[in-house]
mmCIF file of C-alpha atoms in Angstrom:
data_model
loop_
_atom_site.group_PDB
_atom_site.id
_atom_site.type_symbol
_atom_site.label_atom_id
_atom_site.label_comp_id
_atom_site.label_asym_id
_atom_site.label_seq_id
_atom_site.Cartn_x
_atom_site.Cartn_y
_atom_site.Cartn_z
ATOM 1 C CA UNK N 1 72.867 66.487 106.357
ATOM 2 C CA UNK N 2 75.317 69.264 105.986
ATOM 3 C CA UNK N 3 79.325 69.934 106.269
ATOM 4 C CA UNK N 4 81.356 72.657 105.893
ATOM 5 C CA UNK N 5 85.696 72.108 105.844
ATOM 6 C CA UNK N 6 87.712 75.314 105.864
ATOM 7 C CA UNK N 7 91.273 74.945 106.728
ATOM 8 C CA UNK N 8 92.203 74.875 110.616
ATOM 9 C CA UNK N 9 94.889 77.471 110.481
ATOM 10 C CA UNK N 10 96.486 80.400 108.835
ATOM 11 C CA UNK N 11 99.735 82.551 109.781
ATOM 12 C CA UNK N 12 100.094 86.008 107.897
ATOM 13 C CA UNK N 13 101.936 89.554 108.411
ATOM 14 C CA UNK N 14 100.726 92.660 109.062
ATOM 15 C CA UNK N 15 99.302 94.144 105.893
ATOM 16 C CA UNK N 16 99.267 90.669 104.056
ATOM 17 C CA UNK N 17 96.439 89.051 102.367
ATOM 18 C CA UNK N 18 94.913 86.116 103.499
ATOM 19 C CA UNK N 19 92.405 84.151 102.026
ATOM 20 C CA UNK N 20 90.106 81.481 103.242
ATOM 21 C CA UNK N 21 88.745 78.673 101.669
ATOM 22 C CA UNK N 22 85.063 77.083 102.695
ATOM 23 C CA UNK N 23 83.433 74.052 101.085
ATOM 24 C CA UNK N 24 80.007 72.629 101.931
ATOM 25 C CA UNK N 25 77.919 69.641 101.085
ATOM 26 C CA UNK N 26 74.731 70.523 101.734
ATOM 27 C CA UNK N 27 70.780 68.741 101.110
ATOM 28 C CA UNK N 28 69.584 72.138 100.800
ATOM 29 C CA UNK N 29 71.113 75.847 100.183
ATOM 30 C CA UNK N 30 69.958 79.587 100.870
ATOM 31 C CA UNK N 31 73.554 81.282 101.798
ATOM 32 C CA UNK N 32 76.858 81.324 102.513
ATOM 33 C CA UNK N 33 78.025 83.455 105.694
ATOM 34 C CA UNK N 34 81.161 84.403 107.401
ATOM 35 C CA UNK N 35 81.246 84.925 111.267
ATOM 36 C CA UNK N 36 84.384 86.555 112.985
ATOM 37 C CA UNK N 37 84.912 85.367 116.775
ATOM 38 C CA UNK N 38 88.078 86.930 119.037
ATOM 39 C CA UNK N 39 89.189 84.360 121.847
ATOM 40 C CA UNK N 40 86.539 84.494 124.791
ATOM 41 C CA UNK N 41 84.246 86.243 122.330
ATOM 42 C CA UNK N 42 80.954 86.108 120.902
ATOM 43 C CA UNK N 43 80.683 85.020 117.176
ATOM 44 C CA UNK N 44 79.949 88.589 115.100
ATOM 45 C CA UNK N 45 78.392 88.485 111.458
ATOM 46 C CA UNK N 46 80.937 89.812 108.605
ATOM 47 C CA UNK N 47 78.898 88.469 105.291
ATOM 48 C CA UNK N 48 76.662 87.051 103.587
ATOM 49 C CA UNK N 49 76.290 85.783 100.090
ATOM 50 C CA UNK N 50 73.278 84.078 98.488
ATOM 51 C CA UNK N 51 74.119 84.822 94.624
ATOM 52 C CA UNK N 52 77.055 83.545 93.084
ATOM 53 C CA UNK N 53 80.039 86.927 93.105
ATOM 54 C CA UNK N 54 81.873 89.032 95.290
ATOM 55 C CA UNK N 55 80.406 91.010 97.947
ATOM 56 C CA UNK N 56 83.084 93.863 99.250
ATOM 57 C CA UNK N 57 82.545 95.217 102.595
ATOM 58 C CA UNK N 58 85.482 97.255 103.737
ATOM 59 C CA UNK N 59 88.783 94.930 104.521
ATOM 60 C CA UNK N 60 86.830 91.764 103.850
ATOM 61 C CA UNK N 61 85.583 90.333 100.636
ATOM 62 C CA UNK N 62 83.406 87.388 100.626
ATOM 63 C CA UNK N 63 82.850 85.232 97.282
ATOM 64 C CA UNK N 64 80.496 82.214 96.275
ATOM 65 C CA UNK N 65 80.120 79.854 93.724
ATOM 66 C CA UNK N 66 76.905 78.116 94.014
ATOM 67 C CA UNK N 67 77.714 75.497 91.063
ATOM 68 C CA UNK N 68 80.870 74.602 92.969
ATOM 69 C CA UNK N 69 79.775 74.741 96.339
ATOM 70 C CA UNK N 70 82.338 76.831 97.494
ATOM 71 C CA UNK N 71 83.096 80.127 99.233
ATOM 72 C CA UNK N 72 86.055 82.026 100.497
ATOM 73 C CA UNK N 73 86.341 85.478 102.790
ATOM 74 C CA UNK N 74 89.367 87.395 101.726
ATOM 75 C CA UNK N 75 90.963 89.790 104.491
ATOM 76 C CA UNK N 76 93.099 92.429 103.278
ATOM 77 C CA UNK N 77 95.695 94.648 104.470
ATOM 78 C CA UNK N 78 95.628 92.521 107.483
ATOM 79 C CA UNK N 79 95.905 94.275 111.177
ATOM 80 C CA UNK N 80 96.763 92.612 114.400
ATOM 81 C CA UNK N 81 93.204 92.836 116.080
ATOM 82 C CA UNK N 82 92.225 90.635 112.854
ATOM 83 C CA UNK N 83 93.464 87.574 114.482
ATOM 84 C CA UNK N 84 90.255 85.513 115.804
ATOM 85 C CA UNK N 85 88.785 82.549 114.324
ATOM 86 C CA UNK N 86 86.868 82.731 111.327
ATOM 87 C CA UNK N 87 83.609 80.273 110.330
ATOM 88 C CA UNK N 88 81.460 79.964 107.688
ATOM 89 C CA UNK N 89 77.994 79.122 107.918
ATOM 90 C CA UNK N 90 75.644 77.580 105.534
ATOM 91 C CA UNK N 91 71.942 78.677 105.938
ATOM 92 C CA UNK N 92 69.887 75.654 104.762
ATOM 93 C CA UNK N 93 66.420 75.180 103.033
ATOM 94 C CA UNK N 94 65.072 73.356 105.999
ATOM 95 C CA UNK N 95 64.673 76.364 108.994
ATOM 96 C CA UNK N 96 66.430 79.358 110.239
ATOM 97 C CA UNK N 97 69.289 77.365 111.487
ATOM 98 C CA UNK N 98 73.109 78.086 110.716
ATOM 99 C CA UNK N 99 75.201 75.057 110.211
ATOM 100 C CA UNK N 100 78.879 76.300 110.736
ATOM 101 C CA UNK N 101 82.456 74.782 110.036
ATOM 102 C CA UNK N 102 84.691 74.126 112.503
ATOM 103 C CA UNK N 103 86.562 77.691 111.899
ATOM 104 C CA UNK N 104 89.522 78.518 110.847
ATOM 105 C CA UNK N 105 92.739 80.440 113.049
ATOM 106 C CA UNK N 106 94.064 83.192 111.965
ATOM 107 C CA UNK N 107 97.168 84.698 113.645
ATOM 108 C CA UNK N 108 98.425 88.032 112.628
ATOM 109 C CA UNK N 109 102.141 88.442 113.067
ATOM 110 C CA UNK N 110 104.174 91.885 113.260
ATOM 111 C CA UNK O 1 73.647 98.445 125.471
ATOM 112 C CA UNK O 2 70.769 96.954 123.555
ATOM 113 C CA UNK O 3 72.916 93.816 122.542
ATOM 114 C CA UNK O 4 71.226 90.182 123.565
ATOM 115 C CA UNK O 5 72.335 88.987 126.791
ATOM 116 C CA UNK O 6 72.939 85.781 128.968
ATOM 117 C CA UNK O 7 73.168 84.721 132.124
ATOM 118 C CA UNK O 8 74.997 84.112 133.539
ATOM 119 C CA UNK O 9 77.916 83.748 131.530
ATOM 120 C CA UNK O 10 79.721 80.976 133.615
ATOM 121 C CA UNK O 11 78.536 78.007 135.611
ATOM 122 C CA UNK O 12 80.096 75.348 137.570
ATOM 123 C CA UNK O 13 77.894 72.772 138.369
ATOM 124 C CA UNK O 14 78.624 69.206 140.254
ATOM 125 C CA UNK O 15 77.470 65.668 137.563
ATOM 126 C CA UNK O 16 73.646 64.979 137.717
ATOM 127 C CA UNK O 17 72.688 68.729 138.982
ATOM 128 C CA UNK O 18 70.124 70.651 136.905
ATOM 129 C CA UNK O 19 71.109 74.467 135.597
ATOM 130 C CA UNK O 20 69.286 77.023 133.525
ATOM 131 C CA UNK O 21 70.493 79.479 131.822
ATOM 132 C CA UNK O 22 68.396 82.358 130.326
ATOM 133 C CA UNK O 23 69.023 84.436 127.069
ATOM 134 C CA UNK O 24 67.344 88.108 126.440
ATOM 135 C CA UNK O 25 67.384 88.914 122.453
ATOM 136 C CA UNK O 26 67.794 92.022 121.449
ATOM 137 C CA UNK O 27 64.080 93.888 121.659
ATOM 138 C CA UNK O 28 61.661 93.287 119.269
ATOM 139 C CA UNK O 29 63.977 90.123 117.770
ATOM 140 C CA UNK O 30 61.116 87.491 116.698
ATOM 141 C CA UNK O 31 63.653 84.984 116.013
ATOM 142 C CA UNK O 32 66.103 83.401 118.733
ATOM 143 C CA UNK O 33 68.620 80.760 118.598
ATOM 144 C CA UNK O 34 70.264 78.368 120.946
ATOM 145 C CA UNK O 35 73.587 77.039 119.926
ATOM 146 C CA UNK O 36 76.792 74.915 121.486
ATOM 147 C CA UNK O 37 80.136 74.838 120.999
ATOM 148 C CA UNK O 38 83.212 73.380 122.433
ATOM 149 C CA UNK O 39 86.583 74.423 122.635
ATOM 150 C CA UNK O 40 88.092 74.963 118.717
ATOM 151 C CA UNK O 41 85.076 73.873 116.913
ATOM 152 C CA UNK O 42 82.063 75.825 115.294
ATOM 153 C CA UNK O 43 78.802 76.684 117.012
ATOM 154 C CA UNK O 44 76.370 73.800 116.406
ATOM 155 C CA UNK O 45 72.900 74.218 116.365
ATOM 156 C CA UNK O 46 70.480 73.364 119.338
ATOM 157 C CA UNK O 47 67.228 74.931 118.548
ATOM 158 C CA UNK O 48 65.022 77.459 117.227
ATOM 159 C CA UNK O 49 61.917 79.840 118.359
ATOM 160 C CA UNK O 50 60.422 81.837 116.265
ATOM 161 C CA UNK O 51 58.147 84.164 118.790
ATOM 162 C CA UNK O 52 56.750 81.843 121.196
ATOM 163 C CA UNK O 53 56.647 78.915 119.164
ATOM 164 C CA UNK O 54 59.682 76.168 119.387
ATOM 165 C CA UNK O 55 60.304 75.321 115.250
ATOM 166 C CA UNK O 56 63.203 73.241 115.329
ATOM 167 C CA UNK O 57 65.250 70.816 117.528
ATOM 168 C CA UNK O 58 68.105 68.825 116.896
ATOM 169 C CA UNK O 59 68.803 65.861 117.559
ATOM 170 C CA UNK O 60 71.725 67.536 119.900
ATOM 171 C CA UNK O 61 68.609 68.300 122.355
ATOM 172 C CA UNK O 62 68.615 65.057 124.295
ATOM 173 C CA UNK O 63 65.498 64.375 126.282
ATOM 174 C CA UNK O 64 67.735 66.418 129.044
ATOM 175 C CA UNK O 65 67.682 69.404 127.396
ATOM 176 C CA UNK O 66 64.328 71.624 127.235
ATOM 177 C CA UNK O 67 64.221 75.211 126.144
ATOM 178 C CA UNK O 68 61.108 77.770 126.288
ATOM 179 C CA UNK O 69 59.955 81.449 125.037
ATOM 180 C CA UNK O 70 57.206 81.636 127.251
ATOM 181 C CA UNK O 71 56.032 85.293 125.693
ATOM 182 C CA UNK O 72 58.091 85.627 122.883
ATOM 183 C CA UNK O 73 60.475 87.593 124.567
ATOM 184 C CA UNK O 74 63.563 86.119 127.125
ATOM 185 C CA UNK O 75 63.883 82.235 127.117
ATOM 186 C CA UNK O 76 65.455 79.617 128.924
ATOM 187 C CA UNK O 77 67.800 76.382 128.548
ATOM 188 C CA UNK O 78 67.264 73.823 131.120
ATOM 189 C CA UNK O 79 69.414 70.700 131.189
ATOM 190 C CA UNK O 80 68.777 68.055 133.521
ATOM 191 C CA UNK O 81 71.270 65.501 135.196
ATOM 192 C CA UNK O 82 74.106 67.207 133.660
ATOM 193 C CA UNK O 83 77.064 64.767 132.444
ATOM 194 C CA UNK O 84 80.604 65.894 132.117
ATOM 195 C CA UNK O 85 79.935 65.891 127.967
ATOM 196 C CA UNK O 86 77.360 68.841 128.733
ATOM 197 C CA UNK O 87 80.322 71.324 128.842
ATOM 198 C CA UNK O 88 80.492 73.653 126.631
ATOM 199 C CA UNK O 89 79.897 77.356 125.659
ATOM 200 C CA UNK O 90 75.988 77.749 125.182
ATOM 201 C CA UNK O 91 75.487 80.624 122.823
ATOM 202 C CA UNK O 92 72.060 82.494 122.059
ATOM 203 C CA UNK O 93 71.876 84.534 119.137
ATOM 204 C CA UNK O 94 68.779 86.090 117.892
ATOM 205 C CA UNK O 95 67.457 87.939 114.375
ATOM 206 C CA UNK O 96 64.231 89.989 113.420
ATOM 207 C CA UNK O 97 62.504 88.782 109.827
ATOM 208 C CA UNK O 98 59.948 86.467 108.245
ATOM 209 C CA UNK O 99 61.704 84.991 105.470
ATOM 210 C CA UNK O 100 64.765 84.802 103.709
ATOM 211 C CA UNK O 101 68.329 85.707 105.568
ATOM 212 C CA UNK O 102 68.651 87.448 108.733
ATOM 213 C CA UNK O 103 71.639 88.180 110.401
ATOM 214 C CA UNK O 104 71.996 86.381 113.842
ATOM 215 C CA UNK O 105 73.382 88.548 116.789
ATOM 216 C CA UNK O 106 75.103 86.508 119.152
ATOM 217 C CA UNK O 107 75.348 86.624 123.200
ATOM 218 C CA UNK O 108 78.645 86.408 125.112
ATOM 219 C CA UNK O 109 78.071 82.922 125.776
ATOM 220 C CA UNK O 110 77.727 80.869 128.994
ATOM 221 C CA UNK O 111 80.120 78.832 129.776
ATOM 222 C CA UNK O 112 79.132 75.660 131.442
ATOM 223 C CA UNK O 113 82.005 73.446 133.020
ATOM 224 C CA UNK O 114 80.835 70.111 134.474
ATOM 225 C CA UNK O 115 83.026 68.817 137.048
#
């Protein structure tokens, strides 16, 4: 089986850093990736990693250790239409499937 | 917009009715994906096509649920003799490739509430 735990929520001000932490446990491994979803929203694709680094895409940084099992998406210079929930997804060796933690909040404050 | 699409994207629906609820991928999408989730928790997986063909199930998929891609194209979610545990947000997503990672692009959602 798989699981993923992320933390359940984060509070941050404009223009802060935030970073978020994902670990899996997984019986087989492709990728790590990072969906954004607004309230009411449809989940929207931000990342993916499948070697261990950092991959830099604008705002948002995504980084994987493979040997640790463990991931984290960095938002910078956070803006109020940041605030959504935030999942990661593991990509398994068995299918196509995504197997995604239960998200975490993040609530941008002025 | 060329985005995938559901429909519809709510449904109320009495215990022990049948609904069906259809997904259209974005064109020429070989993959597609049915997923649930509930209110604060992650997407979970229901299954997969990959053209016509239905690859993977979970063991979400009760004997209730049945899904097709009759042409490889739109596809369907029936669930039969719906229980109150059946609501949820039903998500579709779909991806083009033959191997590796593909990015999934994800419908609005429908949102099934089971009174």
């Amino acid at each position: 089986g798989q699981s993923l735990e992320q933390p359940s929520e984060v509070t941050a001000v404009e223009g802060a850093i935030v970073q978020i932490n994902c670990t899996y446990q997984t019986s087989g491994f492709y990728g790590l990736s990072w969906y954004q979803q607004h309230d009411g929203g449809a989940p929207t694709f931000l990342s993916y990693n499948a070697l261990d680094g950092l991959e830099e895409t604008g705002r948002f940084s995504s980084f994987l250790s493979r040997s640790d099992s463990y991931g984290y998406l960095l938002l910078q210079e956070l803006q109020m239409k940041d605030s959504a929930s935030y999942f990661c997804a593991v990509k398994g060796a068995a299918g196509n499937k995504l197997t995604f933690g239960g998200g975490t909040r993040v609530l941008v404050k002025p | 917009d060329t985005g995938v699409s559901q429909d519809p994207r709510h449904k109320i629906t009495k215990r022990g009715q049948n609904v069906t609820f259809r997904c259209d991928p974005i064109s020429e999408h070989n993959r597609l994906y049915w997923y649930r989730q509930t209110l604060g928790q992650g997407p979970e997986f229901l299954t997969y096509f990959q053209n016509e063909a239905q690859l993977e199930k979970s063991r979400l998929l009760s004997d209730r649920f049945s899904a097709e891609r009759p042409k490889g194209s739109f596809s369907t979610l029936e669930i039969q003799r719906t229980e109150q545990g059946d609501s949820a947000m039903y998500l579709c997503a779909s991806s083009y490739g033959q191997g590796g990672y593909n990015e999934q692009f994800f419908g609005p959602g429908t949102r099934l509430t089971v009174l």
